[in-house]
Coordinates of C-alpha atoms in Angstrom, one line a residue:
M27 CA 7.7 -28.9 7.2
R28 CA 10.1 -28.4 10.6
E29 CA 8.4 -27.9 14.0
V30 CA 10.7 -28.3 17.3
I31 CA 8.5 -27.3 20.7
D32 CA 10.5 -25.7 23.6
S33 CA 9.5 -27.0 26.7
R34 CA 10.8 -23.7 28.6
D35 CA 7.4 -22.5 26.8
V36 CA 4.8 -24.6 28.6
E37 CA 2.4 -23.7 30.9
T38 CA -0.9 -25.1 32.0
H39 CA -4.1 -23.0 32.1
S40 CA -7.8 -24.0 32.7
P41 CA -9.4 -24.5 29.9
G42 CA -11.9 -21.8 28.7
T43 CA -15.4 -21.9 28.2
R44 CA -17.8 -20.4 26.0
D45 CA -21.7 -21.3 26.4
G46 CA -22.9 -23.2 23.4
R47 CA -19.6 -24.7 22.3
A48 CA -18.8 -28.6 21.8
P49 CA -16.7 -29.4 24.7
E50 CA -13.5 -30.1 21.9
A51 CA -13.4 -26.3 21.3
Q52 CA -13.7 -25.2 25.0
A53 CA -10.1 -26.8 25.4
A54 CA -8.9 -23.3 23.9
G55 CA -6.6 -21.8 26.1
A56 CA -5.5 -25.6 27.4
H57 CA -2.5 -26.2 24.6
S58 CA -4.7 -28.0 22.5
H59 CA -2.9 -27.7 19.1
R60 CA 0.1 -28.6 18.0
L61 CA 1.9 -25.9 15.7
Q62 CA 3.7 -26.0 12.7
A63 CA 5.1 -23.6 10.3
D64 CA 6.5 -23.0 6.8
R65 CA 7.0 -19.9 4.8
W66 CA 3.6 -21.0 3.1
S67 CA 1.6 -21.5 6.0
L68 CA 0.9 -22.0 9.8
R69 CA -0.6 -25.1 10.6
L70 CA -2.3 -26.1 13.8
E71 CA -3.1 -29.6 14.5
G72 CA -5.7 -30.4 16.7
P73 CA -9.9 -30.2 17.0
P74 CA -11.7 -27.6 14.3
I75 CA -11.6 -23.8 16.0
P76 CA -14.6 -21.9 16.7
S77 CA -15.0 -20.1 13.2
D78 CA -15.6 -16.7 15.2
A79 CA -12.5 -17.0 17.2
T80 CA -10.1 -14.5 17.5
L81 CA -6.2 -16.5 16.6
S82 CA -3.5 -13.7 17.1
I83 CA 0.2 -14.8 16.1
L84 CA 3.2 -14.5 18.1
L85 CA 6.5 -13.9 17.2
E86 CA 8.9 -14.1 20.4
G87 CA 5.8 -13.4 22.7
R88 CA 4.9 -10.6 20.6
P89 CA 1.3 -10.3 18.7
I90 CA 2.2 -10.3 14.9
W91 CA -0.8 -10.8 13.4
N92 CA -5.1 -10.7 14.8
V93 CA -7.4 -12.6 12.7
R94 CA -10.7 -13.8 12.3
A95 CA -10.8 -18.0 12.5
G96 CA -14.1 -18.1 10.5
E97 CA -12.2 -15.2 7.6
T98 CA -9.0 -17.4 7.4
V99 CA -8.9 -21.1 8.8
R100 CA -9.2 -23.4 6.4
P101 CA -10.0 -27.3 7.4
G102 CA -7.2 -29.9 6.6
P103 CA -6.5 -33.5 8.0
D104 CA -7.0 -33.0 10.8
M105 CA -5.8 -29.2 11.8
S106 CA -6.7 -26.1 10.5
V107 CA -4.5 -24.0 8.4
I108 CA -3.5 -20.7 7.6
D109 CA -1.8 -19.1 4.7
W110 CA -0.2 -16.5 5.7
P111 CA -0.4 -13.1 3.8
A112 CA 2.1 -12.8 1.1
A113 CA 3.4 -9.5 2.2
L114 CA 5.0 -11.3 5.4
A115 CA 5.6 -14.7 3.1
G116 CA 7.4 -13.2 1.0
R117 CA 10.1 -12.3 3.9
L118 CA 9.8 -15.0 5.6
T119 CA 13.2 -16.6 6.0
G120 CA 15.1 -18.6 8.7
W121 CA 14.1 -19.7 12.2
A122 CA 11.6 -18.1 14.6
R123 CA 9.7 -19.2 17.3
L124 CA 5.8 -18.6 17.2
R125 CA 2.3 -18.8 19.3
V126 CA -1.0 -18.5 18.6
M127 CA -3.7 -17.5 21.2
Q128 CA -7.6 -18.1 20.6
D129 CA -9.8 -15.4 22.1
G130 CA -6.6 -13.6 24.6
K131 CA -5.8 -18.0 26.2
A132 CA -3.0 -20.0 24.6
L133 CA -4.2 -22.1 22.2
S134 CA -1.0 -23.8 21.4
T135 CA 2.4 -24.3 23.2
T136 CA 5.1 -22.2 21.5
A137 CA 7.0 -24.0 18.7
T138 CA 10.9 -22.7 17.3
V139 CA 9.4 -23.1 13.3
A140 CA 12.0 -23.2 10.4
F141 CA 10.5 -21.3 7.2
D142 CA 13.1 -22.8 5.9
D143 CA 17.5 -24.0 5.7
A144 CA 18.9 -20.3 6.9
P145 CA 20.8 -20.3 9.7
H146 CA 19.5 -16.8 11.5
Q147 CA 16.5 -16.2 13.4
F148 CA 13.4 -14.4 11.6
R149 CA 12.9 -11.0 13.1
L150 CA 10.0 -8.3 12.1
E151 CA 11.3 -5.5 11.9
E152 CA 12.1 -2.5 9.9
A153 CA 16.0 -3.1 8.3
G154 CA 18.0 0.1 9.8
T155 CA 15.4 1.2 12.3
G156 CA 15.0 -1.6 14.7
I157 CA 10.9 -0.4 14.8
P158 CA 9.5 -3.8 15.4
Q159 CA 6.4 -4.6 12.5
I160 CA 3.1 -6.2 12.3
V161 CA 0.8 -7.0 9.5
N162 CA -1.9 -4.4 9.8
K163 CA -5.7 -4.4 8.5
W164 CA -4.9 -4.0 5.6
G165 CA -2.6 -7.2 5.5
R166 CA 0.5 -5.3 4.7
I167 CA 3.9 -5.3 6.8
G168 CA 3.4 -1.8 9.0
R169 CA 5.0 -0.1 12.1
N170 CA 4.1 -0.9 15.8
F171 CA 4.8 2.2 17.8
A172 CA 3.7 0.2 20.6
G173 CA 6.7 0.3 23.7
E174 CA 10.1 2.5 22.9
R175 CA 8.0 4.2 20.3
A176 CA 5.5 5.4 21.2
Y177 CA 7.4 8.3 21.9
L178 CA 6.3 8.8 17.7
I179 CA 2.6 8.6 18.4
D180 CA 2.9 12.3 20.2
E181 CA 5.1 14.0 17.5
A182 CA 2.3 12.9 15.9
L183 CA -0.6 14.9 17.9
D184 CA 1.6 17.8 18.2
E185 CA 2.5 17.9 13.8
A186 CA -2.0 17.6 14.3
C187 CA -2.5 20.2 16.9
R188 CA -0.8 22.6 14.6
L189 CA -3.0 21.7 11.4
V190 CA -5.9 21.7 13.4
D191 CA -4.8 25.7 13.9
W192 CA -4.1 26.6 10.4
L193 CA -6.4 25.5 8.8
R194 CA -8.9 26.9 11.4
G195 CA -7.5 30.2 10.2
R196 CA -8.6 29.2 7.1
G197 CA -12.1 28.8 8.2
Q198 CA -11.9 24.4 8.5
E199 CA -12.1 22.9 11.1
L200 CA -10.9 19.4 11.6
F201 CA -12.0 16.7 13.9
V202 CA -10.6 13.9 15.1
T203 CA -11.9 10.3 13.5
G204 CA -11.5 7.3 13.1
G205 CA -8.8 5.1 16.0
T206 CA -7.7 8.3 17.4
L207 CA -11.2 8.9 18.4
L208 CA -11.3 5.2 19.3
G209 CA -9.5 4.9 21.4
P210 CA -9.7 8.2 23.6
V211 CA -13.3 7.3 23.6
R212 CA -13.5 3.7 24.5
D213 CA -10.2 2.8 26.7
G214 CA -9.2 6.8 27.6
R215 CA -5.8 6.0 25.6
V216 CA -4.6 6.0 22.1
M217 CA -5.1 2.4 21.2
P218 CA -1.1 0.6 22.1
G219 CA 1.0 0.5 18.5
D220 CA -1.4 3.5 16.3
D221 CA 1.5 4.5 13.7
D222 CA -1.4 7.5 12.9
V223 CA -3.7 10.6 13.4
D224 CA -7.0 10.1 11.5
L225 CA -8.6 13.7 11.3
A226 CA -11.5 14.4 8.6
Y227 CA -13.2 17.4 8.1
L228 CA -16.7 18.1 7.2
S229 CA -17.0 19.5 3.5
R230 CA -19.3 22.4 2.8
H231 CA -20.5 21.0 -0.1
Q232 CA -22.7 18.8 -1.3
N233 CA -22.3 18.2 -5.4
P234 CA -20.0 15.1 -5.6
S235 CA -17.4 17.5 -7.7
D236 CA -17.3 20.5 -5.8
I237 CA -16.7 18.1 -2.8
A238 CA -13.2 17.0 -5.0
L239 CA -12.4 20.3 -6.0
E240 CA -12.7 21.0 -2.1
G241 CA -10.3 18.6 -1.3
F242 CA -7.8 19.6 -4.0
E243 CA -7.5 23.4 -3.3
L244 CA -6.9 21.8 0.7
E245 CA -4.4 20.2 -0.8
R246 CA -2.3 22.6 -2.6
A247 CA -2.8 25.0 0.2
L248 CA -0.6 22.3 2.3
H249 CA 1.9 21.9 -0.8
A250 CA 2.3 25.7 0.2
Q251 CA 2.9 25.2 3.6
G252 CA 5.4 22.7 3.0
Y253 CA 3.7 19.8 3.7
E254 CA 4.7 16.4 1.2
T255 CA 0.8 14.4 0.5
V256 CA -0.4 11.6 -1.0
R257 CA -3.6 11.3 -2.5
H258 CA -5.7 7.7 -1.7
S259 CA -8.4 9.5 -3.9
A260 CA -10.3 12.8 -3.5
G261 CA -11.7 12.3 -0.2
H262 CA -8.7 10.7 1.4
L263 CA -5.4 13.5 1.8
Q264 CA -2.1 11.4 3.6
L265 CA 0.6 13.6 5.0
L266 CA 4.0 12.2 5.5
F267 CA 6.9 12.7 8.2
P268 CA 9.2 11.6 6.4
A269 CA 12.8 10.1 8.0
A270 CA 16.0 10.5 7.6
D271 CA 16.7 7.1 5.5
G272 CA 13.8 8.0 3.9
T273 CA 10.8 6.0 5.6
D274 CA 7.8 7.9 7.1
R275 CA 8.7 8.2 10.5
F276 CA 4.4 8.9 11.0
Y277 CA 1.9 10.9 9.1
L278 CA -1.3 12.3 9.2
D279 CA -4.9 11.0 7.6
I280 CA -6.8 14.0 6.3
F281 CA -10.8 12.4 5.3
T282 CA -13.4 14.3 3.5
Y283 CA -16.5 13.6 5.4
F284 CA -19.6 15.6 3.7
L285 CA -23.8 14.8 3.5
V286 CA -25.5 14.1 0.3
N287 CA -29.2 13.7 -0.1
G288 CA -30.1 13.9 3.5
W289 CA -26.8 11.0 4.1
F290 CA -23.6 11.7 5.8
H291 CA -20.6 9.6 4.1
G292 CA -17.3 9.3 5.9
T293 CA -14.8 8.3 3.4
F294 CA -14.0 5.4 3.2
H295 CA -16.3 3.5 4.8
A296 CA -19.3 4.8 6.9
R297 CA -22.8 5.9 5.3
E298 CA -25.5 6.6 7.7
P299 CA -28.7 9.0 7.4
A300 CA -27.1 12.0 7.9
G301 CA -29.7 12.2 11.6
K302 CA -27.6 9.6 12.9
V303 CA -24.4 11.7 13.2
Q304 CA -23.7 14.9 14.8
I305 CA -21.0 16.4 14.0
F306 CA -21.3 20.2 14.8
P307 CA -20.7 21.4 17.3
L308 CA -17.1 20.0 18.0
R309 CA -16.5 19.4 21.7
S310 CA -12.6 18.9 22.9
L311 CA -11.2 16.3 23.5
T312 CA -8.1 15.4 25.7
I313 CA -5.5 13.2 24.0
N314 CA -2.5 12.2 25.7
G315 CA -2.7 15.9 27.6
R316 CA -3.0 17.7 24.2
E317 CA -6.5 18.7 23.4
L318 CA -8.3 18.1 19.6
P319 CA -11.5 18.6 18.8
A320 CA -13.8 15.9 18.2
P321 CA -17.1 15.3 16.8
A322 CA -20.3 16.2 19.5
E323 CA -21.5 13.2 20.0
P324 CA -18.1 10.8 18.9
E325 CA -20.8 7.6 20.0
Q326 CA -22.5 8.2 16.5
M327 CA -19.1 8.4 14.4
L328 CA -17.9 5.4 16.0
S329 CA -20.4 3.5 15.7
A330 CA -20.7 4.7 11.9
I331 CA -17.3 3.8 11.1
Y332 CA -16.6 0.2 13.6
G333 CA -20.7 -0.6 14.2
P334 CA -22.0 -0.8 16.9
G335 CA -20.3 -3.7 18.3
W336 CA -16.8 -0.5 18.5
R337 CA -16.8 -0.6 22.2
T338 CA -15.6 -4.3 22.5
P339 CA -12.0 -4.6 21.3
D340 CA -11.4 -6.6 18.0
P341 CA -8.2 -7.1 17.2
A342 CA -8.8 -8.7 14.0
F343 CA -10.9 -6.6 13.0
R344 CA -12.4 -5.2 9.1
F345 CA -13.5 -3.0 7.4
I346 CA -16.4 -4.4 5.5
T347 CA -18.1 -1.5 3.0
P348 CA -21.8 -1.7 2.6
P349 CA -21.2 -1.5 -1.7
A350 CA -24.0 0.7 -1.6
A351 CA -21.4 3.2 0.1
R352 CA -18.7 1.7 -2.4
R353 CA -19.7 2.6 -5.2
R354 CA -20.1 5.9 -4.2
Y355 CA -16.5 6.5 -3.0
D356 CA -15.2 4.4 -6.0
N357 CA -17.7 6.6 -8.3
W358 CA -17.8 9.9 -6.4
L359 CA -13.8 10.2 -5.3
G360 CA -11.8 7.5 -6.9
S361 CA -9.6 5.3 -5.9
L362 CA -5.4 6.9 -7.0
D363 CA -3.3 5.1 -4.9
G364 CA -3.8 1.1 -5.2
D365 CA -0.5 -0.5 -4.1
R366 CA 2.2 2.4 -4.0
E367 CA 3.0 1.8 -0.4
N368 CA 3.5 -1.7 -1.5
W369 CA 5.2 -1.1 -4.4
E370 CA 7.5 1.2 -1.8
D371 CA 7.9 -1.3 0.7
H372 CA 8.8 -3.9 -1.8
H373 CA 11.7 -1.0 -3.1
R374 CA 13.4 -0.7 0.1
A375 CA 13.1 -3.6 0.6
L376 CA 15.8 -4.4 -2.1
L377 CA 17.6 -1.1 -1.6
R378 CA 18.2 -2.3 1.8
G379 CA 19.1 -6.6 0.6
D380 CA 16.2 -7.8 2.6
A381 CA 13.6 -8.3 0.3
G382 CA 13.0 -11.8 1.2
P383 CA 13.3 -15.5 -0.8
D384 CA 10.3 -14.8 -2.9
A385 CA 11.3 -10.5 -4.2
G386 CA 11.7 -12.0 -7.7
Q387 CA 14.9 -9.8 -8.1
T388 CA 18.2 -9.6 -6.4
P389 CA 20.9 -6.2 -5.9
S390 CA 22.5 -7.5 -9.4
S391 CA 19.4 -8.0 -11.3
W392 CA 17.6 -4.7 -10.7
S393 CA 20.7 -2.5 -10.5
V394 CA 21.6 -3.9 -14.2
P395 CA 19.7 -3.2 -17.6
S396 CA 17.1 -4.7 -19.4
S397 CA 17.3 -6.2 -23.2
L398 CA 15.0 -4.1 -24.0
A399 CA 16.4 -0.8 -23.0
K400 CA 19.9 -1.8 -24.2
E401 CA 18.0 -2.2 -27.9
F402 CA 15.9 1.1 -27.4
A403 CA 18.6 3.6 -27.0
G404 CA 21.3 1.8 -28.9
G405 CA 18.3 2.7 -31.4
L406 CA 17.7 6.5 -30.5
P407 CA 20.1 9.2 -31.5
P408 CA 22.8 10.5 -29.9
G409 CA 21.4 13.0 -27.0
S410 CA 17.7 12.1 -27.3
R411 CA 15.0 12.3 -25.0
I412 CA 13.5 9.8 -23.6
L413 CA 9.9 10.1 -20.8
E414 CA 10.3 6.2 -18.8
L415 CA 6.5 5.7 -17.7
G416 CA 7.2 3.2 -14.5
C417 CA 10.7 3.5 -14.2
G418 CA 10.7 1.0 -10.2
L419 CA 14.4 1.6 -9.5
G420 CA 16.2 2.8 -12.4
A421 CA 18.3 0.3 -14.1
D422 CA 16.7 1.3 -17.5
A423 CA 17.0 5.0 -17.4
R424 CA 19.7 5.0 -15.5
H425 CA 21.5 3.0 -19.3
F426 CA 19.6 5.7 -20.9
A427 CA 21.5 8.6 -19.9
Q428 CA 24.8 6.4 -19.7
R429 CA 24.0 6.6 -23.8
G430 CA 24.2 10.1 -23.5
H431 CA 20.1 10.5 -23.5
H432 CA 18.7 12.7 -22.1
V433 CA 16.1 11.3 -19.8
L434 CA 12.5 12.6 -17.4
A435 CA 11.9 9.2 -15.5
V436 CA 8.9 9.1 -13.3
D437 CA 6.9 6.5 -10.7
Y438 CA 4.5 7.2 -7.7
S439 CA 7.0 5.0 -5.5
R440 CA 9.1 7.4 -3.9
P441 CA 11.8 5.3 -2.7
A442 CA 12.1 4.4 -6.5
I443 CA 12.5 8.3 -7.3
Q444 CA 14.8 9.2 -4.8
N445 CA 17.4 6.0 -6.1
L446 CA 17.4 7.9 -9.1
H447 CA 19.5 10.9 -7.2
T448 CA 22.8 8.1 -7.1
P449 CA 25.1 9.2 -10.0
H450 CA 25.0 7.3 -12.5
G451 CA 28.3 8.3 -14.5
G452 CA 27.4 9.1 -18.1
T453 CA 27.1 11.5 -20.6
G454 CA 24.0 12.3 -20.8
S455 CA 21.0 13.1 -18.0
L456 CA 18.7 12.0 -15.4
R457 CA 16.3 13.7 -13.8
G458 CA 13.5 11.4 -11.6
R459 CA 9.6 13.3 -10.6
R460 CA 7.2 11.7 -8.7
V461 CA 4.5 11.0 -10.2
N462 CA 1.1 8.7 -9.9
L463 CA -0.3 7.5 -13.1
N464 CA -3.8 6.5 -11.9
S465 CA -4.5 9.5 -11.2
L466 CA -5.5 12.5 -14.6
R467 CA -4.4 15.7 -12.7
E468 CA -1.2 14.3 -12.0
A469 CA -0.4 12.6 -15.1
A470 CA -1.3 15.5 -17.6
P471 CA 0.9 18.1 -16.5
L472 CA 4.2 15.7 -18.7
A473 CA 1.8 16.4 -21.9
K474 CA 3.7 20.1 -21.9
L475 CA 6.8 18.1 -22.5
A476 CA 5.6 17.3 -26.3
N477 CA 7.2 20.3 -27.8
Q478 CA 10.3 21.1 -25.3
G479 CA 13.5 20.4 -27.1
G480 CA 14.0 17.4 -29.7
P481 CA 11.5 14.9 -30.4
L482 CA 10.4 12.9 -27.3
H483 CA 10.2 9.5 -27.1
V484 CA 8.3 7.7 -24.7
Y485 CA 9.5 3.8 -22.9
A486 CA 7.2 1.8 -20.3
R487 CA 8.3 -1.4 -19.1
L488 CA 5.7 -3.6 -17.7
L489 CA 3.7 -0.7 -16.5
L490 CA 0.6 -1.7 -18.4
N491 CA 0.6 -4.8 -16.1
S492 CA 0.6 -3.3 -13.0
L493 CA -1.8 -0.2 -13.4
N494 CA -5.6 -0.2 -12.7
G495 CA -8.2 0.8 -15.2
Q496 CA -7.9 4.6 -15.0
G497 CA -4.7 4.2 -14.9
R498 CA -4.0 2.4 -18.2
E499 CA -6.8 5.4 -20.0
N500 CA -4.6 8.0 -18.7
T501 CA -1.1 6.2 -19.8
L502 CA -2.7 6.0 -23.2
T503 CA -4.0 8.8 -23.7
L504 CA -0.7 10.8 -22.9
I505 CA 0.9 8.8 -24.7
G506 CA -1.3 9.6 -27.7
H507 CA -0.5 13.0 -26.7
L508 CA 2.7 13.4 -26.9
L509 CA 3.2 11.4 -30.3
R510 CA 0.5 13.1 -32.3
N511 CA 1.7 16.4 -30.9
Q512 CA 5.3 17.0 -31.8
E513 CA 7.0 18.8 -34.5
S514 CA 9.2 15.5 -35.4
P515 CA 8.6 12.9 -35.2
A516 CA 9.2 10.5 -32.1
E517 CA 8.0 6.6 -31.1
A518 CA 7.3 5.1 -27.9
V519 CA 7.9 1.6 -26.6
L520 CA 6.2 -0.9 -24.4
E521 CA 6.1 -4.2 -23.5
V522 CA 3.4 -6.0 -21.6
R523 CA 2.5 -9.5 -20.2
S524 CA -0.6 -10.8 -22.2
E525 CA -0.8 -14.1 -20.2
E526 CA -1.2 -15.0 -16.8
S527 CA 1.7 -14.9 -14.6
G528 CA 2.2 -14.3 -10.8
P529 CA 3.0 -11.0 -9.4
P530 CA 6.2 -9.2 -9.5
F531 CA 6.5 -9.6 -5.6
P532 CA 4.8 -10.7 -2.3
G533 CA 1.8 -8.8 -1.7
C534 CA 1.5 -7.2 -4.8
L535 CA -2.3 -6.6 -5.4
F536 CA -2.8 -4.9 -8.3
H537 CA -0.9 -6.7 -11.6
A538 CA -3.1 -8.3 -14.5
P539 CA -2.2 -8.9 -18.2
V540 CA -3.1 -7.2 -21.1
D541 CA -5.6 -8.0 -23.6
L542 CA -3.1 -7.5 -26.5
A543 CA -5.6 -6.8 -29.3
A544 CA -7.5 -4.6 -27.0
L545 CA -4.4 -1.9 -26.4
K546 CA -3.9 -2.2 -30.1
T547 CA -7.3 -1.2 -30.2
S548 CA -7.5 1.3 -27.8
L549 CA -3.9 3.0 -29.4
A550 CA -5.8 2.8 -32.7
G551 CA -8.1 5.0 -31.5
L552 CA -5.7 7.1 -30.5
G553 CA -4.5 7.8 -33.5
L554 CA -1.3 5.1 -33.2
E555 CA -0.3 2.4 -34.7
A556 CA 1.2 -0.7 -32.9
E557 CA 3.5 -2.9 -34.4
D558 CA 5.4 -5.8 -32.7
V559 CA 9.2 -6.1 -32.4
P560 CA 9.9 -10.0 -31.4
P561 CA 13.0 -9.5 -28.7
Q562 CA 16.6 -9.9 -30.6
T563 CA 18.3 -13.7 -30.5
G564 CA 19.9 -15.0 -27.3
R565 CA 19.2 -11.6 -25.6
R566 CA 16.7 -12.4 -23.2
E567 CA 16.9 -12.6 -19.2
E568 CA 17.4 -15.6 -17.7
G569 CA 14.2 -16.7 -16.4
A570 CA 12.2 -13.9 -18.1
L571 CA 9.0 -14.8 -18.4
S572 CA 7.4 -14.4 -21.9
S573 CA 6.2 -10.5 -23.3
N574 CA 4.9 -8.7 -26.0
R575 CA 6.8 -5.5 -27.2
L576 CA 5.1 -2.3 -29.0
K577 CA 6.7 -0.5 -31.0
V578 CA 4.3 3.3 -31.0
R579 CA 4.0 5.9 -33.6
A580 CA 1.5 8.8 -34.6
L581 CA -0.9 7.6 -37.5
P582 CA 0.7 9.5 -40.9

């Protein structure tokens, strides 16, 4: 733990006061705490911090993370400790100047802290573009479009206007919602740093299946217009507008709102009696000089989404979805996109070479094929067809192609698939396809590969550890179909970790051990047999965690 106070930043303020608080709590605003930090946490030496206080962590004077003390601060000996979110902790290296504000007043002076021994200054910004970044309300590292990048939100609003007009021609009415509605209604302007446009439509249907089908039909129509999309659930579609460097300049969210049994449902959070949320007739709302449709009673919509306190700005706001609403959204609309954004951020960082000290991989490691890939490729007949599920940055897939095999590699990470387009220098072939295995609609078309040539062998290394229950079921069902429905025998090779281990990178949310006995039972139920395959002696990667390997075939 290293910490130096920068005396140039010392200021004097009158103590802040809050009725009913102890005198020591009223001292916030008078530099009542001494700040220390390392790669794992930030520490504030001083009196206890009230649980309802909002804390803002500033990097070089710029707010990068806002938290509620009661949700984030844990007590230590004569200090308050705030653990860095995993997505940020994995990137902290070098030194930085930090400061903490409490409810808008200085809680600490600016302190120069060292996260490790690296000599450089830490900057939270996007490599290549220099766009400032923050920790958003989801705990992820996101762009901050305030300041010189504010023009991007205007470009997003222009795209929203075009989308509204096009959908109106199809008989569907979009309207602004969420943060895009909150800023103009509450503050008369777009919220500073907003990086997307939130839109919604009210479904024509009340049956959840019909609501989902309506959304899928809209998605197909958008694809026909050339839009690139990602589906978070059957009720949440995201339109992506990528930049030349592979990152997203901005995006538009389209949420499906619907009425069921007298209740209004505003995907993904709101659930209120229908009479409390009036949407039609739509009204016009001026946003940055553009006219966009809005709900008839914007205040009712904002109360349903953000609660009755929506009029008061809350930098540390987090969605807390009521259990009754969460059950319905999960069971009716599903959750299809878990962790994709985190994997994409991780893959981009690896490709740039700035993944941080805890990334778990280096350019030399993620570009080198695994020992399992070498064993698998060497045991197949020349020119075999291979389907790799969850290919990541493609080191194994490239090796297969270099050995003369014909490979289709799939992953739901866009930078991973884009990276496959680089030459592999082999006699085989390599194609990449973006497929989200958590979605049966995306996984099922792969079943057609069964008899489009010679035997198709399946390869999935550490994939099952990073899928949710639905994703695992989809993947095993797909493997079962492929192995049972080929004219010539084929096999699948699976590698899983069956013991608890840390996530593959900081910020990874979905990572769990695989119950090996349960996996074998599931495979048997699909008409498959699984054989344990020990790793070859001396071929295990240095520092690699223990894993289990299975060779899977169709039962006779």
